[in-house]
Coordinates of C-alpha atoms and ligand atoms in Angstrom, one line a residue:
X10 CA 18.2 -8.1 -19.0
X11 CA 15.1 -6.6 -17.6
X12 CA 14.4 -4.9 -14.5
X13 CA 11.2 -4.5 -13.4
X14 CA 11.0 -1.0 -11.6
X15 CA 8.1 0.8 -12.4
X16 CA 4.7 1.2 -14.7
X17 CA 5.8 4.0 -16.7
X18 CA 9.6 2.2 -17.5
X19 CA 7.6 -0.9 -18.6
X20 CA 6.2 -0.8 -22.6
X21 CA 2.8 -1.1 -22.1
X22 CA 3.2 -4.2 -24.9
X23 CA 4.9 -6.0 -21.9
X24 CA 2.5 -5.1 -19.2
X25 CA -0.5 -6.9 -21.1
X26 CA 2.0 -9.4 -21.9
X27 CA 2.7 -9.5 -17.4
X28 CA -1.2 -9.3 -17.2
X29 CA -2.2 -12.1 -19.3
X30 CA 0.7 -14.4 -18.0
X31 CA -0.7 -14.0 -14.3
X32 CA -4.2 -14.5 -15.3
X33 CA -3.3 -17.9 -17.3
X34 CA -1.2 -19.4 -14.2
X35 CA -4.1 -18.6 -11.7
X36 CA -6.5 -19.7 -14.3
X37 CA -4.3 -23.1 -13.9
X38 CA -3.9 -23.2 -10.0
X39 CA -7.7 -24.1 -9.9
X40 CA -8.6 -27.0 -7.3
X41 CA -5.1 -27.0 -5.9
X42 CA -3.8 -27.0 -2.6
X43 CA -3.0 -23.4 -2.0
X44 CA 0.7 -24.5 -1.9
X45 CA 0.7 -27.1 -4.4
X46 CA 3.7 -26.3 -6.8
X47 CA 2.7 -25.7 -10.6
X48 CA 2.8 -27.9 -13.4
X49 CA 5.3 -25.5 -14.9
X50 CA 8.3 -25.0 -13.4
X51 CA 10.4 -21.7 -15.0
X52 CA 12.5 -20.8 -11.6
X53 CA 13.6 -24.8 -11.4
X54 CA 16.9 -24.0 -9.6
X55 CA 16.7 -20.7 -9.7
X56 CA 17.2 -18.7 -6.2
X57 CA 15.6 -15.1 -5.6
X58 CA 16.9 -12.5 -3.1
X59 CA 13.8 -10.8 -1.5
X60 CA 15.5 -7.8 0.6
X61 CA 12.8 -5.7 2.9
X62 CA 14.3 -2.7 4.5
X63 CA 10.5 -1.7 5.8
X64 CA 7.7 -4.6 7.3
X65 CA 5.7 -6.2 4.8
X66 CA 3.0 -8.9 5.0
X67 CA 1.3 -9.7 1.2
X68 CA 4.8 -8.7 -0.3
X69 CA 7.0 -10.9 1.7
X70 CA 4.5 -13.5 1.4
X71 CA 3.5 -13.3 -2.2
X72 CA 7.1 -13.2 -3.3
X73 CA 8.3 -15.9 -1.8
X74 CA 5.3 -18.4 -2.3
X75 CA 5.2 -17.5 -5.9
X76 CA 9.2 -18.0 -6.5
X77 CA 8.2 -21.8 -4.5
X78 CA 5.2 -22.8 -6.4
X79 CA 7.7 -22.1 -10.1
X80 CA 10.2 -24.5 -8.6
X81 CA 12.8 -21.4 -7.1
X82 CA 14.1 -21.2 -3.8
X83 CA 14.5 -17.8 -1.7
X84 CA 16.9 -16.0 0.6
X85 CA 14.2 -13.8 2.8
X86 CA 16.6 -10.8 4.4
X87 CA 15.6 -7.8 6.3
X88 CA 17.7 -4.3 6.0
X89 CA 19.7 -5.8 9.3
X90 CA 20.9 -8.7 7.8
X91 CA 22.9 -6.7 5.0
X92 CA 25.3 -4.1 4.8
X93 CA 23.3 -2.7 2.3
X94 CA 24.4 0.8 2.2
X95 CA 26.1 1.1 5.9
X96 CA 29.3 -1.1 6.3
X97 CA 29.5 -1.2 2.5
X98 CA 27.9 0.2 -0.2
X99 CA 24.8 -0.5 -2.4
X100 CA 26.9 -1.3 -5.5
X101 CA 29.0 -3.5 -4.0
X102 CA 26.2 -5.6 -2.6
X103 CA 24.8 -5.6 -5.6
X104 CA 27.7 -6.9 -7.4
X105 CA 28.0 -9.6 -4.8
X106 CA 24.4 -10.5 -4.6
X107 CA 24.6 -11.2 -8.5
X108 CA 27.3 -13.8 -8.1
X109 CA 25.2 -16.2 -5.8
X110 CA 21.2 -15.3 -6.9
X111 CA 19.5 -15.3 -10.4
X112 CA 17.0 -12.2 -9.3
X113 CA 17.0 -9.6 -6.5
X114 CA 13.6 -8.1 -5.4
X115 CA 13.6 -5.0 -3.4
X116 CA 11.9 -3.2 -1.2
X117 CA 13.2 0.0 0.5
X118 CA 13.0 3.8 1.6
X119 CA 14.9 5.8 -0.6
X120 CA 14.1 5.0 -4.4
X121 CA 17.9 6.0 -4.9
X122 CA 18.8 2.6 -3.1
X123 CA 16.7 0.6 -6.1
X124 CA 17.9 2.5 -8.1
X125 CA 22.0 2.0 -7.8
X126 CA 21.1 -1.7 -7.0
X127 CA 20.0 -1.6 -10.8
X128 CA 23.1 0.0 -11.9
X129 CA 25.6 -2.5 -10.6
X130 CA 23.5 -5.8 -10.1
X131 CA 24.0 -8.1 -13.1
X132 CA 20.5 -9.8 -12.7
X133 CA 16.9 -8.7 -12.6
X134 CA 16.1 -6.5 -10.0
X135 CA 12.2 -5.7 -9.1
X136 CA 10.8 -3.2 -6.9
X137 CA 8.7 -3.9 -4.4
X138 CA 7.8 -0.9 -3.3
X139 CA 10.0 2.8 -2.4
X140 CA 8.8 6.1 -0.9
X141 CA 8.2 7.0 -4.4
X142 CA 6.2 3.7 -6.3
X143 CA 4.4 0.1 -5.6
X144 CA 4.1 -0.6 -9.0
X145 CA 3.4 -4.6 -8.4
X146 CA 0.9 -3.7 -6.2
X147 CA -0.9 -1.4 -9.2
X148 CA -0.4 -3.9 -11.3
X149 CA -2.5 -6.8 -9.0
X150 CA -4.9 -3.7 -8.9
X151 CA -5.3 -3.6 -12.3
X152 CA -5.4 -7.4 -12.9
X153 CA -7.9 -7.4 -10.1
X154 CA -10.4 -4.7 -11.9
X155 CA -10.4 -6.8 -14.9
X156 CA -11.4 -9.8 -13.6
X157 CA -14.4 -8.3 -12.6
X158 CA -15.6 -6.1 -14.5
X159 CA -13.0 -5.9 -18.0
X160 CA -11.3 -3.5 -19.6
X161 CA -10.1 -0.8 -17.1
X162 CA -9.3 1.4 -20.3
X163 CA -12.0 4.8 -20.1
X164 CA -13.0 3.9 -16.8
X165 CA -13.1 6.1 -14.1
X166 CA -10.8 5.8 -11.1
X167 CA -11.0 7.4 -8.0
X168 CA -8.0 7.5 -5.4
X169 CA -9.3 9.1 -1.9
X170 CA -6.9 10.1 0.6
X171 CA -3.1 10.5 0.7
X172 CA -1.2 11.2 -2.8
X173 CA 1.4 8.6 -1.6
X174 CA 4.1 6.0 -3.6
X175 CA 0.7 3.7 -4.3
X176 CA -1.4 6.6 -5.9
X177 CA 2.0 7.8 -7.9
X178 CA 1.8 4.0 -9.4
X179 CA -1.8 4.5 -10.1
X180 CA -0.9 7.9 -12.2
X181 CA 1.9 5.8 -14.1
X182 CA -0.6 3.1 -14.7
X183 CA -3.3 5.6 -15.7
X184 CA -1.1 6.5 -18.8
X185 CA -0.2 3.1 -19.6
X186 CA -4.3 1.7 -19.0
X187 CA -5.8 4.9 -20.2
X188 CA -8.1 5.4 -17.8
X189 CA -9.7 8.4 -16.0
X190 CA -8.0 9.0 -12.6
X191 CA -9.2 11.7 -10.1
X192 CA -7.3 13.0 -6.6
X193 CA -9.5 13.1 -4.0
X194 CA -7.6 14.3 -1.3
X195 CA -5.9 17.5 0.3
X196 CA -3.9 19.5 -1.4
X197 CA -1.1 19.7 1.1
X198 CA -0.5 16.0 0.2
X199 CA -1.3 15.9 -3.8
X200 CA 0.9 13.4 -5.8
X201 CA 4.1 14.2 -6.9
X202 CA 3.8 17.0 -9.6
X203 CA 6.1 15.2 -11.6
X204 CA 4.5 12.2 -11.9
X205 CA 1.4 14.2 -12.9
X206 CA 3.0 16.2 -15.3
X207 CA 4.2 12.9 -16.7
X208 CA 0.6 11.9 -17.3
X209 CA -0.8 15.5 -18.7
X210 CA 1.9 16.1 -21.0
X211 CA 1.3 12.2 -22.6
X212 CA -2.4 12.8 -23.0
X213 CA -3.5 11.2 -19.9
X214 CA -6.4 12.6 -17.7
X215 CA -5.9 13.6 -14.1
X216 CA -8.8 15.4 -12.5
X217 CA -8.8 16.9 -8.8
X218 CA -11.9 17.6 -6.7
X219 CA -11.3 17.8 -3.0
X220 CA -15.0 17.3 -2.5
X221 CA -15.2 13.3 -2.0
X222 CA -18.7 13.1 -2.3
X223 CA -18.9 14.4 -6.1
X224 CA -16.1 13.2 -6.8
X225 CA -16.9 9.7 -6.9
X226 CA -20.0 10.0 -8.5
X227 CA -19.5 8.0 -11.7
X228 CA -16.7 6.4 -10.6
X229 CA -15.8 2.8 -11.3
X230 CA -13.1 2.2 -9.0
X231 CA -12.6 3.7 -5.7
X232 CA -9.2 3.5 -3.8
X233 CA -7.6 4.1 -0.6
X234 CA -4.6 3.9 1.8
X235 CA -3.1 4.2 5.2
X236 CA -3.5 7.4 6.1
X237 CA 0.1 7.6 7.7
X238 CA 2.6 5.3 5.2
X239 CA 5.4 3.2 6.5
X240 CA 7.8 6.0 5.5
X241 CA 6.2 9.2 6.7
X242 CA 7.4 10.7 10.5
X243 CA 5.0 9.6 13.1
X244 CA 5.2 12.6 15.0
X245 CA 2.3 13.7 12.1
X246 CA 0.3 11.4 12.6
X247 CA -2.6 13.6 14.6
X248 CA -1.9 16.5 11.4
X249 CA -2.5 13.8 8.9
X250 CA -5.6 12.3 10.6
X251 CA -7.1 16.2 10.3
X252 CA -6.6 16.5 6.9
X253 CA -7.6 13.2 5.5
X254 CA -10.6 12.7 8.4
X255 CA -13.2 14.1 5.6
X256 CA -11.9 11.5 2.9
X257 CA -12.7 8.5 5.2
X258 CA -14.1 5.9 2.0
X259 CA -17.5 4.7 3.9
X260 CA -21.2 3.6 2.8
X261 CA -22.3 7.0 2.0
X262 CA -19.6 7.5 -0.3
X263 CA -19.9 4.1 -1.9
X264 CA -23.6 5.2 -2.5
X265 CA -22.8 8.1 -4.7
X266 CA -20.6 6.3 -6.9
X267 CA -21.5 4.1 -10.2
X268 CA -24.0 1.1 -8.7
X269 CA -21.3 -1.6 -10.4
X270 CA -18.0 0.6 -8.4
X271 CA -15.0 -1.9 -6.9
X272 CA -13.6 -0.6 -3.9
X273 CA -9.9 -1.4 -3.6
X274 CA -7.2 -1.0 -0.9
X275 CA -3.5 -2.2 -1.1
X276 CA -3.7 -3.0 2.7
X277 CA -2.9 -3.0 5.7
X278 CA -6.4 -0.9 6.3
X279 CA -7.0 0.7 9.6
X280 CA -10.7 0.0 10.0
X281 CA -13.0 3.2 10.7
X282 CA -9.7 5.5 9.4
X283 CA -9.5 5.6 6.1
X284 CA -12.2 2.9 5.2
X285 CA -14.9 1.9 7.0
X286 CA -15.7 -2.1 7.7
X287 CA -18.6 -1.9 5.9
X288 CA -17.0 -0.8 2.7
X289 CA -14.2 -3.4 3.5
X290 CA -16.4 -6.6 4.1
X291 CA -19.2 -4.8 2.0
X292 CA -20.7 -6.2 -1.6
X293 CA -18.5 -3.5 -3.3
X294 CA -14.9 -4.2 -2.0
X295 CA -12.9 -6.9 -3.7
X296 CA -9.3 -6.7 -1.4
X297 CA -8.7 -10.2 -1.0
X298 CA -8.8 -10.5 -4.1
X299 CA -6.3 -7.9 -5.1
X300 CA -4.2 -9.2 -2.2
X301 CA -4.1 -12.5 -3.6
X302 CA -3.1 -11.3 -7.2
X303 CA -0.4 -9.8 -6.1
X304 CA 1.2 -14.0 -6.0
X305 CA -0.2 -14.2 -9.3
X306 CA 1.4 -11.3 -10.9
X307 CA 4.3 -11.1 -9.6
X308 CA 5.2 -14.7 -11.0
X309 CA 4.2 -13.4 -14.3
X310 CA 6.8 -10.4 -13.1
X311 CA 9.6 -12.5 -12.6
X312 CA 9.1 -14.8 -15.5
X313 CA 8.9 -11.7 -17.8
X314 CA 12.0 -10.3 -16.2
X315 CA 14.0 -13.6 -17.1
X316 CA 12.8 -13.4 -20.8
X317 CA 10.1 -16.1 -20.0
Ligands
CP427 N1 0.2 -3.9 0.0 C1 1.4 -4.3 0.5 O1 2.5 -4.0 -0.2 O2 1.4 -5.0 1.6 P1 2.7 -5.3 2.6 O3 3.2 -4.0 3.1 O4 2.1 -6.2 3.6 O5 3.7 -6.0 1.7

């Protein structure tokens, strides 16, 4: 059985296997209604559980339109609706769940909740998204960057802003994609040293120059996030802001990278924070694409999790 929990648990075989898949089934979607089921049906009476334990737009959405348009059905259930891990435990829910769904996706705080759901569930489980990782969203990303310009392999990525669960996915994928990836941000909120060592002791190259400017300047991709995540105490929020103000991702910054440079952002943006509009809805950014890949891979996810 496989579970689908993070770049750096995937072989990277099965990753270009994932990536190919989802460009081949939006390759086919071409001219359809945008709910129009595919000719291909894998998930024909199949039903997915897609538990959110924090808000989600793209993921909620993405998830369940993509389990509909394979021929699945889904059970959409917030952290309220279970017992999941008050009123009984995680392993216990995840035995149960297994007796009435073929697949479970996930998407909570505390990694350790994914985590025992894998260790007691008897079907696929799939992350989508923990304090620690987004790894689906990293891999839209990378589907995304190929699309447009190729081969992300000796590129030059760099991530501005907060070292949060997104840029930890983008360190994994770094290893598995070989390309460049450099931290712009403050030190008090680097990535998680383990998840860089991860990538310096394979080889990989991580580079850190808290000077955005410069450190964009050959850069291919540029990427940002919410300055304050879903997960992080909003009493900080005014700290945060002070750090991160001088890694704001605007025009200026945009000008000193490569003149071909894709601006990505997993979204929800907050406009004039941590991106500017005119980077958003500028010649350079290429979000609703990424947001809409994020349907496209993740069907290749779940088919590739049930040996599809
Ligand atoms: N990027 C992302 O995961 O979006 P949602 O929080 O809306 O699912």
């Amino acid at each position: 059985m496989r579970h689908f929990l993070d770049i750096h648990k995937t072989r990277v075989s099965d990753l270009r296997s994932i990536l190919d898949q989802a460009g081949q089934m939006k390759s086919c979607r071409t001219g359809r209604f945008r709910g129009a089921l595919d000719d291909v049906q894998p998930l024909d009476g199949s039903m997915v559980a897609l538990i959110f334990e924090k808000p989600s737009t793209r993921t909620r959405m993405s998830f369940d339109i993509g389990v509909r348009q394979m021929g699945g059905q889904t059970m959409v259930l917030s952290g309220n609706d279970l017992h999941l891990g008050h009123g009984e435990t995680i392993a216990d829910t995840a035995r149960v769940l297994s007796r009435y769904v073929d697949m479970i996706m996930v998407r909570t705080f505390d990694e350790s909740v994914l985590l025992e759901m894998v260790d007691y569930a008897t079907v696929p489980v799939i992350n989508g998204l923990t304090n620690r990782t987004h790894p689906c969203q990293i891999m839209a990303d990378i589907m995304t960057y190929e699309e447009h310009r190729g081969s992300i392999s000796g590129k030059k990525v760099v991530w501005a802003g907060d070292g949060n669960n997104v840029c930890a996915s983008y360190l994994h994928a770094a290893l598995a994609f070989g390309f460049d990836f450099v931290f712009s941000g403050p030190v008090e909120l680097s990535p998680e040293e383990e998840f860089v060592e991860l990538l310096l002791s394979n080889g990989g190259r991580y580079i850190v120059n808290d000077d955005l400017k410069t450190a964009v300047i050959g850069a291919d991709l540029v990427v940002s996030d919410t300055w304050v995540s879903m997960h992080d105490d909003q009493s900080s929020k005014e700290r945060r802001h002070n750090l991160l103000r001088s890694f704001q991702v605007n025009e200026e910054i945009i000008a000193h990278a490569n003149s071909e440079v894709l601006f990505m952002h997993c979204l929800p943006a907050h406009r004039g924070e941590e991106v500017t509009s005119g980077v958003m809805d500028g010649p350079h950014s290429v979000i609703w694409d990424e947001a809409e890949n994020r349907l496209h891979v993740q069907k290749a996810i779940m088919r590739w999790c049930l040996g599809q």
